[in-house]
Amino acid sequence: MLNVLPVNRTLTNNLPAANLSDHIPLVNILPFGLCQSMANPTVAAATAAALGALTPMPCVPATASPWIPGGPATVLLGNVPALDANGTLMCTWGGVIKIVAPGQVQMLIP
């Protein structure tokens, strides 16, 4: 789940809207799932301890850089482009984080 702090004071559907800077590990991105990347030191150590058998470890995101926009950055929140449902976030250990279920959807009214 993406946690968005209300620092930009922009609400959509009564929830804080995210921008590309909302990528801080353990603040915006909480641990989730199991990491299988051998680039992750905890996975490498657990795998070595298991005599080479891949041993996934709990994911603790290492997201050092902002989200990559999924489209044109035309809407700004706090002087930073807004995050849309097509944004991606790279993990230092080689994974990619994507939006699976956006908090809001566009509805076309006939």
CSV table of C-alpha atoms in Angstrom, one decimal:
chain,number,residue,atom,x,y,z
A,1,MET,CA,0.0,0.0,0.0
A,2,LEU,CA,1.2,3.5,-0.8
A,3,ASN,CA,1.0,5.8,2.1
A,4,VAL,CA,0.6,9.4,1.1
A,5,LEU,CA,1.2,12.1,3.8
A,6,PRO,CA,-1.1,15.1,3.5
A,7,VAL,CA,1.9,17.5,3.0
A,8,ASN,CA,0.8,18.8,-0.4
A,9,ARG,CA,-2.7,19.4,1.0
A,10,THR,CA,-4.3,18.2,-2.2
A,11,LEU,CA,-7.2,15.8,-1.7
A,12,THR,CA,-9.0,13.7,-4.3
A,13,ASN,CA,-12.0,11.8,-3.1
A,14,ASN,CA,-11.1,13.0,0.5
A,15,LEU,CA,-7.7,11.2,0.3
A,16,PRO,CA,-4.2,12.8,-0.1
A,17,ALA,CA,-3.0,12.8,-3.7
A,18,ALA,CA,0.5,11.4,-4.4
A,19,ASN,CA,3.3,12.9,-6.4
A,20,LEU,CA,6.5,11.5,-7.8
A,21,SER,CA,8.3,12.3,-4.6
A,22,ASP,CA,6.2,9.9,-2.5
A,23,HIS,CA,8.7,7.1,-2.6
A,24,ILE,CA,10.4,7.1,0.8
A,25,PRO,CA,11.0,3.6,2.2
A,26,LEU,CA,9.1,2.9,5.5
A,27,VAL,CA,7.2,6.2,5.1
A,28,ASN,CA,5.4,6.0,1.8
A,29,ILE,CA,6.4,2.4,0.8
A,30,LEU,CA,6.0,-0.2,3.6
A,31,PRO,CA,7.5,-3.7,3.6
A,32,PHE,CA,5.5,-6.2,1.6
A,33,GLY,CA,5.9,-9.7,0.2
A,34,LEU,CA,9.1,-11.6,-0.1
A,35,CYS,CA,12.2,-10.4,-2.0
A,36,GLN,CA,14.0,-13.0,-4.2
A,37,SER,CA,16.8,-10.7,-5.5
A,38,MET,CA,20.3,-11.9,-4.8
A,39,ALA,CA,21.4,-8.3,-5.0
A,40,ASN,CA,19.5,-7.8,-1.7
A,41,PRO,CA,22.1,-8.5,1.1
A,42,THR,CA,19.5,-10.1,3.4
A,43,VAL,CA,18.5,-12.6,0.6
A,44,ALA,CA,22.2,-13.3,-0.3
A,45,ALA,CA,23.0,-13.9,3.4
A,46,ALA,CA,20.0,-16.2,3.9
A,47,THR,CA,20.7,-18.1,0.7
A,48,ALA,CA,24.4,-18.6,1.7
A,49,ALA,CA,23.3,-19.8,5.1
A,50,ALA,CA,21.0,-22.3,3.3
A,51,LEU,CA,24.0,-23.7,1.4
A,52,GLY,CA,23.0,-21.9,-1.9
A,53,ALA,CA,19.3,-22.7,-1.8
A,54,LEU,CA,17.4,-19.5,-2.7
A,55,THR,CA,15.9,-18.2,0.5
A,56,PRO,CA,13.5,-15.3,-0.1
A,57,MET,CA,13.4,-12.7,2.7
A,58,PRO,CA,10.8,-10.1,3.7
A,59,CYS,CA,10.8,-7.2,1.3
A,60,VAL,CA,12.0,-3.9,2.8
A,61,PRO,CA,11.8,-1.5,-0.1
A,62,ALA,CA,15.0,0.3,-1.1
A,63,THR,CA,13.6,3.1,-3.3
A,64,ALA,CA,16.2,5.7,-3.5
A,65,SER,CA,14.8,7.6,-6.5
A,66,PRO,CA,11.4,9.0,-7.3
A,67,TRP,CA,8.6,7.4,-9.2
A,68,ILE,CA,9.0,7.3,-13.0
A,69,PRO,CA,5.9,9.0,-14.5
A,70,GLY,CA,3.7,6.8,-16.6
A,71,GLY,CA,2.6,9.7,-18.9
A,72,PRO,CA,3.0,13.4,-19.4
A,73,ALA,CA,3.7,15.3,-16.2
A,74,THR,CA,1.0,17.9,-16.7
A,75,VAL,CA,-0.5,18.1,-13.2
A,76,LEU,CA,1.7,19.3,-10.3
A,77,LEU,CA,1.2,18.7,-6.6
A,78,GLY,CA,3.6,20.7,-4.4
A,79,ASN,CA,5.6,21.7,-7.5
A,80,VAL,CA,6.2,18.0,-8.3
A,81,PRO,CA,4.4,16.0,-11.0
A,82,ALA,CA,1.4,14.0,-9.8
A,83,LEU,CA,1.7,10.2,-9.6
A,84,ASP,CA,-0.8,8.4,-11.9
A,85,ALA,CA,-1.7,4.7,-12.1
A,86,ASN,CA,1.0,4.1,-14.7
A,87,GLY,CA,3.9,5.2,-12.6
A,88,THR,CA,6.7,2.8,-11.7
A,89,LEU,CA,9.2,2.8,-8.8
A,90,MET,CA,12.6,1.1,-9.1
A,91,CYS,CA,14.0,-0.8,-6.1
A,92,THR,CA,17.8,-0.7,-5.5
A,93,TRP,CA,17.8,-4.5,-5.4
A,94,GLY,CA,16.4,-4.8,-8.9
A,95,GLY,CA,12.7,-5.0,-8.4
A,96,VAL,CA,10.0,-2.8,-9.9
A,97,ILE,CA,7.0,-1.5,-7.9
A,98,LYS,CA,3.9,-0.7,-9.9
A,99,ILE,CA,0.4,0.6,-9.0
A,100,VAL,CA,-1.9,-2.4,-8.9
A,101,ALA,CA,-5.1,-0.8,-7.6
A,102,PRO,CA,-5.2,3.0,-7.8
A,103,GLY,CA,-7.1,4.8,-5.1
A,104,GLN,CA,-9.2,6.4,-7.7
A,105,VAL,CA,-10.4,5.7,-11.2
A,106,GLN,CA,-11.5,7.9,-14.1
A,107,MET,CA,-15.2,7.5,-14.9
A,108,LEU,CA,-16.7,8.6,-18.1
A,109,ILE,CA,-20.2,10.0,-17.7
A,110,PRO,CA,-22.4,9.7,-20.7
